[in-house]
PDB file of C-alpha atoms in Angstrom:
ATOM      1  CA  MET W   1       3.307  10.456 -14.416  1.00  0.00           C
ATOM      2  CA  SER W   2       3.622   7.053 -12.725  1.00  0.00           C
ATOM      3  CA  ASP W   3       5.577   7.000  -9.488  1.00  0.00           C
ATOM      4  CA  HIS W   4       6.615   3.399 -10.112  1.00  0.00           C
ATOM      5  CA  LEU W   5      10.243   2.586 -10.782  1.00  0.00           C
ATOM      6  CA  PRO W   6      11.046   1.651 -14.406  1.00  0.00           C
ATOM      7  CA  PRO W   7      10.542  -2.021 -15.281  1.00  0.00           C
ATOM      8  CA  PRO W   8      13.560  -4.149 -16.185  1.00  0.00           C
ATOM      9  CA  PRO W   9      14.335  -4.265 -19.914  1.00  0.00           C
ATOM     10  CA  SER W  10      13.711  -7.479 -21.814  1.00  0.00           C
ATOM     11  CA  THR W  11      17.444  -7.936 -22.383  1.00  0.00           C
ATOM     12  CA  LEU W  12      20.531  -6.568 -20.671  1.00  0.00           C
ATOM     13  CA  PRO W  13      24.104  -6.076 -21.846  1.00  0.00           C
ATOM     14  CA  LEU W  14      26.623  -8.425 -20.252  1.00  0.00           C
ATOM     15  CA  GLY W  15      28.843  -5.561 -19.300  1.00  0.00           C
ATOM     16  CA  ARG W  16      30.803  -4.238 -22.267  1.00  0.00           C
ATOM     17  CA  SER W  17      31.347  -7.714 -23.703  1.00  0.00           C
ATOM     18  CA  GLY W  18      28.984  -7.187 -26.619  1.00  0.00           C
ATOM     19  CA  LEU W  19      26.794 -10.043 -25.373  1.00  0.00           C
ATOM     20  CA  SER W  20      23.155  -9.606 -24.350  1.00  0.00           C
ATOM     21  CA  VAL W  21      21.376 -11.722 -21.745  1.00  0.00           C
ATOM     22  CA  SER W  22      17.993 -12.180 -20.137  1.00  0.00           C
ATOM     23  CA  PRO W  23      17.188 -10.094 -17.042  1.00  0.00           C
ATOM     24  CA  ILE W  24      16.972 -13.314 -14.999  1.00  0.00           C
ATOM     25  CA  ALA W  25      19.485 -16.169 -14.965  1.00  0.00           C
ATOM     26  CA  TRP W  26      19.157 -19.818 -14.054  1.00  0.00           C
ATOM     27  CA  GLY W  27      21.750 -21.306 -11.717  1.00  0.00           C
ATOM     28  CA  MET W  28      23.011 -24.874 -11.463  1.00  0.00           C
ATOM     29  CA  TRP W  29      24.346 -25.127  -7.931  1.00  0.00           C
ATOM     30  CA  ARG W  30      21.841 -27.973  -7.350  1.00  0.00           C
ATOM     31  CA  PHE W  31      22.012 -29.352 -10.895  1.00  0.00           C
ATOM     32  CA  ALA W  32      22.712 -32.984 -10.077  1.00  0.00           C
ATOM     33  CA  GLY W  33      21.909 -36.603 -10.809  1.00  0.00           C
ATOM     34  CA  ASP W  34      22.454 -39.162 -13.562  1.00  0.00           C
ATOM     35  CA  ASP W  35      19.127 -38.730 -15.379  1.00  0.00           C
ATOM     36  CA  VAL W  36      20.134 -36.802 -18.511  1.00  0.00           C
ATOM     37  CA  PRO W  37      16.576 -36.501 -19.924  1.00  0.00           C
ATOM     38  CA  ALA W  38      15.416 -35.003 -16.604  1.00  0.00           C
ATOM     39  CA  ALA W  39      18.372 -32.622 -16.609  1.00  0.00           C
ATOM     40  CA  ARG W  40      17.603 -31.641 -20.179  1.00  0.00           C
ATOM     41  CA  ALA W  41      13.984 -30.963 -19.189  1.00  0.00           C
ATOM     42  CA  ARG W  42      15.174 -28.460 -16.572  1.00  0.00           C
ATOM     43  CA  VAL W  43      17.373 -26.689 -19.115  1.00  0.00           C
ATOM     44  CA  GLU W  44      14.523 -26.615 -21.630  1.00  0.00           C
ATOM     45  CA  ALA W  45      12.132 -25.274 -18.983  1.00  0.00           C
ATOM     46  CA  ALA W  46      14.501 -22.376 -18.306  1.00  0.00           C
ATOM     47  CA  LEU W  47      14.844 -21.628 -22.006  1.00  0.00           C
ATOM     48  CA  ALA W  48      11.061 -21.762 -22.417  1.00  0.00           C
ATOM     49  CA  ALA W  49      10.772 -19.267 -19.541  1.00  0.00           C
ATOM     50  CA  GLY W  50      12.894 -16.793 -21.505  1.00  0.00           C
ATOM     51  CA  VAL W  51      16.186 -17.395 -19.699  1.00  0.00           C
ATOM     52  CA  THR W  52      19.287 -17.087 -21.842  1.00  0.00           C
ATOM     53  CA  LEU W  53      21.971 -16.773 -19.116  1.00  0.00           C
ATOM     54  CA  PHE W  54      22.931 -20.097 -17.490  1.00  0.00           C
ATOM     55  CA  ASP W  55      25.312 -19.996 -14.525  1.00  0.00           C
ATOM     56  CA  THR W  56      27.326 -22.928 -13.217  1.00  0.00           C
ATOM     57  CA  ALA W  57      30.751 -23.536 -11.611  1.00  0.00           C
ATOM     58  CA  ASP W  58      33.364 -26.263 -11.407  1.00  0.00           C
ATOM     59  CA  ILE W  59      32.866 -26.564  -7.635  1.00  0.00           C
ATOM     60  CA  TYR W  60      29.178 -27.419  -8.023  1.00  0.00           C
ATOM     61  CA  GLY W  61      28.962 -31.093  -7.147  1.00  0.00           C
ATOM     62  CA  PRO W  62      30.408 -31.806  -3.685  1.00  0.00           C
ATOM     63  CA  ASP W  63      27.558 -29.943  -1.940  1.00  0.00           C
ATOM     64  CA  ASN W  64      25.212 -32.425  -3.608  1.00  0.00           C
ATOM     65  CA  GLY W  65      27.289 -35.443  -2.602  1.00  0.00           C
ATOM     66  CA  GLU W  66      28.814 -35.629  -6.078  1.00  0.00           C
ATOM     67  CA  PRO W  67      32.384 -35.141  -7.357  1.00  0.00           C
ATOM     68  CA  PHE W  68      34.046 -31.847  -8.167  1.00  0.00           C
ATOM     69  CA  GLY W  69      32.854 -30.731 -11.620  1.00  0.00           C
ATOM     70  CA  ALA W  70      29.673 -32.847 -11.539  1.00  0.00           C
ATOM     71  CA  ALA W  71      27.257 -30.052 -12.499  1.00  0.00           C
ATOM     72  CA  GLU W  72      29.377 -29.026 -15.471  1.00  0.00           C
ATOM     73  CA  ALA W  73      29.737 -32.669 -16.519  1.00  0.00           C
ATOM     74  CA  LEU W  74      25.967 -33.193 -16.350  1.00  0.00           C
ATOM     75  CA  LEU W  75      25.382 -30.144 -18.517  1.00  0.00           C
ATOM     76  CA  GLY W  76      27.996 -31.494 -20.912  1.00  0.00           C
ATOM     77  CA  ARG W  77      26.012 -34.732 -21.193  1.00  0.00           C
ATOM     78  CA  VAL W  78      22.879 -32.701 -21.923  1.00  0.00           C
ATOM     79  CA  PHE W  79      24.731 -30.875 -24.705  1.00  0.00           C
ATOM     80  CA  ALA W  80      26.020 -34.175 -26.092  1.00  0.00           C
ATOM     81  CA  GLU W  81      22.466 -35.526 -26.257  1.00  0.00           C
ATOM     82  CA  SER W  82      20.918 -32.289 -27.568  1.00  0.00           C
ATOM     83  CA  PRO W  83      23.668 -30.267 -29.276  1.00  0.00           C
ATOM     84  CA  GLY W  84      21.266 -27.543 -30.406  1.00  0.00           C
ATOM     85  CA  LEU W  85      20.684 -26.398 -26.842  1.00  0.00           C
ATOM     86  CA  ARG W  86      24.222 -25.040 -26.556  1.00  0.00           C
ATOM     87  CA  ASP W  87      23.597 -22.400 -29.199  1.00  0.00           C
ATOM     88  CA  THR W  88      20.497 -21.068 -27.433  1.00  0.00           C
ATOM     89  CA  MET W  89      22.253 -19.827 -24.290  1.00  0.00           C
ATOM     90  CA  VAL W  90      24.943 -17.601 -22.858  1.00  0.00           C
ATOM     91  CA  LEU W  91      27.013 -19.962 -20.723  1.00  0.00           C
ATOM     92  CA  ALA W  92      28.722 -18.750 -17.560  1.00  0.00           C
ATOM     93  CA  THR W  93      30.923 -20.753 -15.233  1.00  0.00           C
ATOM     94  CA  LYS W  94      33.397 -20.114 -12.438  1.00  0.00           C
ATOM     95  CA  GLY W  95      36.650 -21.512 -11.081  1.00  0.00           C
ATOM     96  CA  GLY W  96      39.363 -20.865  -8.537  1.00  0.00           C
ATOM     97  CA  ILE W  97      37.950 -22.749  -5.533  1.00  0.00           C
ATOM     98  CA  VAL W  98      40.089 -25.787  -4.728  1.00  0.00           C
ATOM     99  CA  MET W  99      38.828 -28.223  -2.125  1.00  0.00           C
ATOM    100  CA  GLY W 100      41.068 -28.198   0.928  1.00  0.00           C
ATOM    101  CA  VAL W 101      43.083 -25.112  -0.126  1.00  0.00           C
ATOM    102  CA  PRO W 102      40.596 -23.209  -0.515  1.00  0.00           C
ATOM    103  CA  TYR W 103      41.433 -20.655  -3.279  1.00  0.00           C
ATOM    104  CA  ASP W 104      43.940 -20.628  -6.130  1.00  0.00           C
ATOM    105  CA  SER W 105      44.008 -17.929  -8.810  1.00  0.00           C
ATOM    106  CA  SER W 106      47.595 -18.561  -9.897  1.00  0.00           C
ATOM    107  CA  ALA W 107      48.093 -18.362 -13.638  1.00  0.00           C
ATOM    108  CA  THR W 108      48.860 -22.071 -13.867  1.00  0.00           C
ATOM    109  CA  TYR W 109      45.775 -23.107 -11.952  1.00  0.00           C
ATOM    110  CA  LEU W 110      43.355 -20.753 -13.724  1.00  0.00           C
ATOM    111  CA  ALA W 111      44.581 -21.961 -17.114  1.00  0.00           C
ATOM    112  CA  SER W 112      44.044 -25.576 -16.078  1.00  0.00           C
ATOM    113  CA  ALA W 113      40.638 -24.809 -14.547  1.00  0.00           C
ATOM    114  CA  ILE W 114      39.397 -23.157 -17.717  1.00  0.00           C
ATOM    115  CA  ASP W 115      40.563 -26.081 -19.850  1.00  0.00           C
ATOM    116  CA  ALA W 116      38.971 -28.566 -17.450  1.00  0.00           C
ATOM    117  CA  SER W 117      35.632 -26.740 -17.559  1.00  0.00           C
ATOM    118  CA  LEU W 118      35.700 -26.687 -21.359  1.00  0.00           C
ATOM    119  CA  ALA W 119      36.340 -30.436 -21.378  1.00  0.00           C
ATOM    120  CA  ARG W 120      33.593 -31.267 -18.876  1.00  0.00           C
ATOM    121  CA  LEU W 121      31.078 -29.084 -20.711  1.00  0.00           C
ATOM    122  CA  GLY W 122      32.156 -30.409 -24.100  1.00  0.00           C
ATOM    123  CA  VAL W 123      32.358 -26.909 -25.566  1.00  0.00           C
ATOM    124  CA  ASP W 124      35.135 -24.891 -27.186  1.00  0.00           C
ATOM    125  CA  ARG W 125      34.116 -21.545 -25.676  1.00  0.00           C
ATOM    126  CA  ILE W 126      32.563 -20.231 -22.464  1.00  0.00           C
ATOM    127  CA  GLU W 127      30.842 -16.869 -22.820  1.00  0.00           C
ATOM    128  CA  LEU W 128      31.515 -15.691 -19.249  1.00  0.00           C
ATOM    129  CA  TRP W 129      34.269 -17.113 -17.043  1.00  0.00           C
ATOM    130  CA  GLN W 130      34.454 -15.800 -13.485  1.00  0.00           C
ATOM    131  CA  ILE W 131      36.982 -16.094 -10.674  1.00  0.00           C
ATOM    132  CA  HIS W 132      34.752 -17.674  -8.046  1.00  0.00           C
ATOM    133  CA  ARG W 133      36.352 -16.165  -4.949  1.00  0.00           C
ATOM    134  CA  PRO W 134      39.384 -13.917  -4.505  1.00  0.00           C
ATOM    135  CA  ASP W 135      42.712 -15.604  -3.841  1.00  0.00           C
ATOM    136  CA  MET W 136      44.674 -13.327  -1.515  1.00  0.00           C
ATOM    137  CA  LEU W 137      47.936 -15.079  -2.391  1.00  0.00           C
ATOM    138  CA  THR W 138      47.841 -14.306  -6.121  1.00  0.00           C
ATOM    139  CA  HIS W 139      48.784 -10.898  -7.471  1.00  0.00           C
ATOM    140  CA  PRO W 140      45.943  -9.649  -9.699  1.00  0.00           C
ATOM    141  CA  GLN W 141      48.415  -9.156 -12.526  1.00  0.00           C
ATOM    142  CA  GLU W 142      49.172 -12.889 -12.516  1.00  0.00           C
ATOM    143  CA  ALA W 143      45.488 -13.843 -12.578  1.00  0.00           C
ATOM    144  CA  ALA W 144      44.881 -11.306 -15.317  1.00  0.00           C
ATOM    145  CA  ARG W 145      47.658 -12.840 -17.432  1.00  0.00           C
ATOM    146  CA  ALA W 146      45.958 -16.256 -17.419  1.00  0.00           C
ATOM    147  CA  LEU W 147      42.560 -14.745 -18.185  1.00  0.00           C
ATOM    148  CA  GLU W 148      44.007 -12.634 -20.996  1.00  0.00           C
ATOM    149  CA  ASP W 149      45.631 -15.715 -22.517  1.00  0.00           C
ATOM    150  CA  ALA W 150      42.350 -17.661 -22.412  1.00  0.00           C
ATOM    151  CA  HIS W 151      40.470 -14.708 -23.868  1.00  0.00           C
ATOM    152  CA  ARG W 152      42.999 -14.265 -26.671  1.00  0.00           C
ATOM    153  CA  ALA W 153      42.779 -17.983 -27.458  1.00  0.00           C
ATOM    154  CA  GLY W 154      38.987 -17.719 -27.789  1.00  0.00           C
ATOM    155  CA  LYS W 155      38.341 -20.040 -24.856  1.00  0.00           C
ATOM    156  CA  ILE W 156      36.391 -17.376 -22.937  1.00  0.00           C
ATOM    157  CA  ALA W 157      34.500 -14.433 -24.393  1.00  0.00           C
ATOM    158  CA  ALA W 158      34.152 -12.305 -21.267  1.00  0.00           C
ATOM    159  CA  ILE W 159      35.686 -12.146 -17.801  1.00  0.00           C
ATOM    160  CA  GLY W 160      33.884 -11.609 -14.508  1.00  0.00           C
ATOM    161  CA  VAL W 161      34.362 -11.892 -10.765  1.00  0.00           C
ATOM    162  CA  SER W 162      32.287 -13.546  -8.064  1.00  0.00           C
ATOM    163  CA  ASN W 163      32.306 -12.627  -4.362  1.00  0.00           C
ATOM    164  CA  HIS W 164      34.904  -9.903  -4.956  1.00  0.00           C
ATOM    165  CA  SER W 165      34.918  -6.521  -3.288  1.00  0.00           C
ATOM    166  CA  ALA W 166      34.870  -3.416  -5.450  1.00  0.00           C
ATOM    167  CA  ALA W 167      38.553  -2.865  -4.655  1.00  0.00           C
ATOM    168  CA  GLN W 168      39.495  -6.442  -5.584  1.00  0.00           C
ATOM    169  CA  ALA W 169      37.618  -6.133  -8.871  1.00  0.00           C
ATOM    170  CA  ALA W 170      39.295  -2.804  -9.617  1.00  0.00           C
ATOM    171  CA  ALA W 171      42.728  -4.285  -8.952  1.00  0.00           C
ATOM    172  CA  LEU W 172      42.105  -7.138 -11.388  1.00  0.00           C
ATOM    173  CA  ALA W 173      40.607  -4.794 -13.987  1.00  0.00           C
ATOM    174  CA  LYS W 174      43.744  -2.659 -13.827  1.00  0.00           C
ATOM    175  CA  PHE W 175      45.741  -5.453 -15.455  1.00  0.00           C
ATOM    176  CA  LEU W 176      43.190  -6.717 -17.983  1.00  0.00           C
ATOM    177  CA  PRO W 177      43.145  -5.581 -21.623  1.00  0.00           C
ATOM    178  CA  VAL W 178      39.342  -5.993 -21.744  1.00  0.00           C
ATOM    179  CA  PRO W 179      36.760  -4.572 -19.318  1.00  0.00           C
ATOM    180  CA  LEU W 180      35.495  -6.776 -16.518  1.00  0.00           C
ATOM    181  CA  ALA W 181      32.035  -7.827 -17.636  1.00  0.00           C
ATOM    182  CA  SER W 182      30.396  -8.758 -14.346  1.00  0.00           C
ATOM    183  CA  HIS W 183      30.197  -8.940 -10.585  1.00  0.00           C
ATOM    184  CA  GLN W 184      28.470 -11.871  -8.876  1.00  0.00           C
ATOM    185  CA  PRO W 185      27.669 -10.929  -5.256  1.00  0.00           C
ATOM    186  CA  GLU W 186      25.152 -12.358  -2.836  1.00  0.00           C
ATOM    187  CA  PHE W 187      22.238  -9.926  -2.991  1.00  0.00           C
ATOM    188  CA  SER W 188      18.655 -10.206  -1.828  1.00  0.00           C
ATOM    189  CA  ALA W 189      16.113  -8.468   0.373  1.00  0.00           C
ATOM    190  CA  LEU W 190      17.977 -10.132   3.266  1.00  0.00           C
ATOM    191  CA  ALA W 191      21.580  -9.725   2.016  1.00  0.00           C
ATOM    192  CA  LEU W 192      22.017  -6.010   1.457  1.00  0.00           C
ATOM    193  CA  GLY W 193      25.805  -5.648   1.326  1.00  0.00           C
ATOM    194  CA  PRO W 194      26.136  -4.697  -2.371  1.00  0.00           C
ATOM    195  CA  LEU W 195      23.942  -1.641  -1.783  1.00  0.00           C
ATOM    196  CA  THR W 196      26.557  -0.048   0.472  1.00  0.00           C
ATOM    197  CA  ASP W 197      29.888  -1.809  -0.065  1.00  0.00           C
ATOM    198  CA  GLY W 198      30.554  -0.220  -3.445  1.00  0.00           C
ATOM    199  CA  VAL W 199      29.839  -3.231  -5.666  1.00  0.00           C
ATOM    200  CA  LEU W 200      26.633  -1.915  -7.243  1.00  0.00           C
ATOM    201  CA  ASP W 201      28.118   1.576  -7.528  1.00  0.00           C
ATOM    202  CA  GLN W 202      31.179   0.193  -9.294  1.00  0.00           C
ATOM    203  CA  ALA W 203      28.985  -1.906 -11.567  1.00  0.00           C
ATOM    204  CA  MET W 204      27.055   1.173 -12.669  1.00  0.00           C
ATOM    205  CA  ALA W 205      30.182   3.303 -13.054  1.00  0.00           C
ATOM    206  CA  GLU W 206      32.056   0.658 -15.056  1.00  0.00           C
ATOM    207  CA  GLU W 207      29.028  -0.731 -16.951  1.00  0.00           C
ATOM    208  CA  MET W 208      29.382  -4.178 -15.379  1.00  0.00           C
ATOM    209  CA  ALA W 209      26.527  -6.661 -15.195  1.00  0.00           C
ATOM    210  CA  VAL W 210      25.523  -7.850 -11.716  1.00  0.00           C
ATOM    211  CA  LEU W 211      24.537 -11.488 -11.177  1.00  0.00           C
ATOM    212  CA  ALA W 212      22.810 -11.792  -7.813  1.00  0.00           C
ATOM    213  CA  TRP W 213      23.260 -15.184  -6.171  1.00  0.00           C
ATOM    214  CA  SER W 214      20.930 -16.532  -3.477  1.00  0.00           C
ATOM    215  CA  PRO W 215      18.173 -14.011  -4.355  1.00  0.00           C
ATOM    216  CA  LEU W 216      15.790 -15.667  -1.884  1.00  0.00           C
ATOM    217  CA  GLY W 217      18.224 -15.282   0.997  1.00  0.00           C
ATOM    218  CA  GLY W 218      19.314 -18.898   0.992  1.00  0.00           C
ATOM    219  CA  GLY W 219      15.674 -20.004   0.989  1.00  0.00           C
ATOM    220  CA  ARG W 220      14.833 -18.036   4.115  1.00  0.00           C
ATOM    221  CA  LEU W 221      12.358 -15.853   2.237  1.00  0.00           C
ATOM    222  CA  ALA W 222      10.557 -18.950   1.007  1.00  0.00           C
ATOM    223  CA  ARG W 223      10.379 -20.424   4.524  1.00  0.00           C
ATOM    224  CA  PRO W 224      10.715 -17.637   7.103  1.00  0.00           C
ATOM    225  CA  ILE W 225      11.881 -18.920  10.488  1.00  0.00           C
ATOM    226  CA  ASP W 226      12.022 -15.739  12.565  1.00  0.00           C
ATOM    227  CA  ASP W 227      10.113 -12.509  13.054  1.00  0.00           C
ATOM    228  CA  HIS W 228      12.604 -10.427  11.095  1.00  0.00           C
ATOM    229  CA  VAL W 229      12.349 -12.552   7.949  1.00  0.00           C
ATOM    230  CA  HIS W 230       8.569 -12.829   8.403  1.00  0.00           C
ATOM    231  CA  ALA W 231       8.342  -9.027   8.363  1.00  0.00           C
ATOM    232  CA  VAL W 232      10.298  -8.782   5.092  1.00  0.00           C
ATOM    233  CA  ALA W 233       8.297 -11.637   3.572  1.00  0.00           C
ATOM    234  CA  ALA W 234       5.048  -9.915   4.555  1.00  0.00           C
ATOM    235  CA  LEU W 235       5.962  -6.854   2.503  1.00  0.00           C
ATOM    236  CA  LEU W 236       6.921  -9.042  -0.439  1.00  0.00           C
ATOM    237  CA  ASP W 237       3.580 -10.829  -0.092  1.00  0.00           C
ATOM    238  CA  LEU W 238       1.727  -7.509  -0.359  1.00  0.00           C
ATOM    239  CA  LYS W 239       3.454  -6.896  -3.682  1.00  0.00           C
ATOM    240  CA  ALA W 240       2.949 -10.485  -4.814  1.00  0.00           C
ATOM    241  CA  ASP W 241      -0.765 -10.392  -3.995  1.00  0.00           C
ATOM    242  CA  ALA W 242      -1.222  -7.068  -5.769  1.00  0.00           C
ATOM    243  CA  TYR W 243       0.167  -8.522  -8.997  1.00  0.00           C
ATOM    244  CA  GLY W 244      -0.995 -12.119  -8.683  1.00  0.00           C
ATOM    245  CA  VAL W 245       2.488 -13.601  -8.535  1.00  0.00           C
ATOM    246  CA  SER W 246       4.511 -15.662  -6.069  1.00  0.00           C
ATOM    247  CA  ARG W 247       6.536 -14.269  -3.169  1.00  0.00           C
ATOM    248  CA  ALA W 248       9.669 -15.457  -4.956  1.00  0.00           C
ATOM    249  CA  ALA W 249       8.715 -13.411  -8.020  1.00  0.00           C
ATOM    250  CA  ALA W 250       8.233 -10.347  -5.826  1.00  0.00           C
ATOM    251  CA  ALA W 251      11.641 -10.944  -4.219  1.00  0.00           C
ATOM    252  CA  TYR W 252      13.323 -11.181  -7.623  1.00  0.00           C
ATOM    253  CA  SER W 253      11.531  -8.054  -8.842  1.00  0.00           C
ATOM    254  CA  TRP W 254      12.714  -6.097  -5.781  1.00  0.00           C
ATOM    255  CA  ILE W 255      16.306  -6.939  -6.740  1.00  0.00           C
ATOM    256  CA  MET W 256      15.763  -6.009 -10.389  1.00  0.00           C
ATOM    257  CA  ALA W 257      14.279  -2.608  -9.499  1.00  0.00           C
ATOM    258  CA  HIS W 258      17.724  -1.276  -8.565  1.00  0.00           C
ATOM    259  CA  PRO W 259      19.245   0.871 -11.355  1.00  0.00           C
ATOM    260  CA  ALA W 260      22.294  -1.407 -11.591  1.00  0.00           C
ATOM    261  CA  ARG W 261      19.780  -3.902 -13.012  1.00  0.00           C
ATOM    262  CA  PRO W 262      20.977  -6.911 -11.002  1.00  0.00           C
ATOM    263  CA  ILE W 263      20.161 -10.255 -12.599  1.00  0.00           C
ATOM    264  CA  PRO W 264      18.758 -12.718 -10.030  1.00  0.00           C
ATOM    265  CA  ILE W 265      20.154 -16.232 -10.393  1.00  0.00           C
ATOM    266  CA  VAL W 266      17.130 -18.457  -9.853  1.00  0.00           C
ATOM    267  CA  GLY W 267      18.233 -21.741  -8.347  1.00  0.00           C
ATOM    268  CA  THR W 268      15.101 -23.899  -8.346  1.00  0.00           C
ATOM    269  CA  GLN W 269      15.506 -27.279 -10.033  1.00  0.00           C
ATOM    270  CA  ASN W 270      11.750 -27.879 -10.282  1.00  0.00           C
ATOM    271  CA  PRO W 271      10.615 -27.460 -13.916  1.00  0.00           C
ATOM    272  CA  GLU W 272       7.214 -26.165 -12.825  1.00  0.00           C
ATOM    273  CA  ARG W 273       8.752 -23.439 -10.664  1.00  0.00           C
ATOM    274  CA  ILE W 274      11.328 -22.701 -13.374  1.00  0.00           C
ATOM    275  CA  GLY W 275       8.340 -22.037 -15.623  1.00  0.00           C
ATOM    276  CA  GLU W 276       7.184 -19.337 -13.203  1.00  0.00           C
ATOM    277  CA  ILE W 277      10.323 -17.225 -13.732  1.00  0.00           C
ATOM    278  CA  PRO W 278       8.554 -14.715 -16.041  1.00  0.00           C
ATOM    279  CA  GLN W 279       6.319 -13.734 -13.110  1.00  0.00           C
ATOM    280  CA  ALA W 280       9.262 -11.755 -11.754  1.00  0.00           C
ATOM    281  CA  LEU W 281       8.990  -9.316 -14.652  1.00  0.00           C
ATOM    282  CA  VAL W 282       5.450  -8.291 -13.681  1.00  0.00           C
ATOM    283  CA  PRO W 283       5.569  -6.412 -10.333  1.00  0.00           C
ATOM    284  CA  ARG W 284       6.373  -2.713 -10.264  1.00  0.00           C
ATOM    285  CA  TRP W 285       7.665  -0.947  -7.184  1.00  0.00           C
ATOM    286  CA  THR W 286       7.278   2.601  -5.969  1.00  0.00           C
ATOM    287  CA  ARG W 287      10.225   4.166  -4.188  1.00  0.00           C
ATOM    288  CA  ALA W 288       8.305   4.111  -0.900  1.00  0.00           C
ATOM    289  CA  GLU W 289       7.527   0.398  -1.240  1.00  0.00           C
ATOM    290  CA  TRP W 290      11.079  -0.502  -2.226  1.00  0.00           C
ATOM    291  CA  TYR W 291      12.576   1.464   0.666  1.00  0.00           C
ATOM    292  CA  ALA W 292      10.043  -0.078   3.066  1.00  0.00           C
ATOM    293  CA  VAL W 293      11.463  -3.529   2.264  1.00  0.00           C
ATOM    294  CA  LEU W 294      15.008  -2.217   2.677  1.00  0.00           C
ATOM    295  CA  GLN W 295      14.356  -0.579   6.045  1.00  0.00           C
ATOM    296  CA  THR W 296      12.454  -3.591   7.349  1.00  0.00           C
ATOM    297  CA  SER W 297      15.362  -5.812   6.378  1.00  0.00           C
ATOM    298  CA  MET W 298      17.844  -3.406   7.992  1.00  0.00           C
ATOM    299  CA  GLY W 299      15.735  -3.289  11.154  1.00  0.00           C
ATOM    300  CA  GLU W 300      16.064   0.467  11.290  1.00  0.00           C
ATOM    301  CA  LYS W 301      15.003   3.610   9.487  1.00  0.00           C
ATOM    302  CA  LEU W 302      17.295   5.344   7.056  1.00  0.00           C
ATOM    303  CA  PRO W 303      18.430   8.746   8.314  1.00  0.00           C
TER     304      PRO W 303
END
């Protein structure tokens, strides 16, 4: 019997939504510019790499020196030019961050944010809509009411949360008529919080999908700048070399080895590197190897 952990399946359920998605997602935080053919080429590269889950947000834009909503609007222009692409993907977006506020999950705002995203994207339905960050000044029942209304109207097919604690997700779920479909935490070989803060445990218990943002540790695993990150990267390189893949692929595969089956959100905007996404499905980890990465990242041995 092999002592390797099971490989990720070729498709994963998006929680209990009835939707299925690829085990790796492509993210559009850096999806920017005015060149629609170039933008379309990036989308097509992700589809060619087997990606079916595409993740964006209404706040993606200002970090690239562009307006609020720019990434969604660019994707909307891609859809307008190539309408067939829309039907090939499961589309996820997020809302609730308001520049200068910073968070608003009031029923009025969430309803307007969902409508605005639909308009920018030029679509009549978003498969997964997520509250981007928790608003401490909105009762979860109020947020749930707006999400329920949008779901009933067919504007959104599934509801998720991003950057929420397990308790915050549970509070929202308490008031929703449909199960929460997903969590979106930061998770990588350098950002270990979901392993111990209850998010991955809740995801497994409640059959929620997990979308892992910044799976390369904010780029630090690609370009280590200190001894600690170098040590983690060295272990990933051993795995990468053994399977003839990139360090990034090894980092994604380490995330996917967890039984919650986290879905790394790959953020590269380079079509060539997007084409390398399937490499992440190749490496297999033993328990000892996986825990070695964890303990090196922690800087201490587990008890």
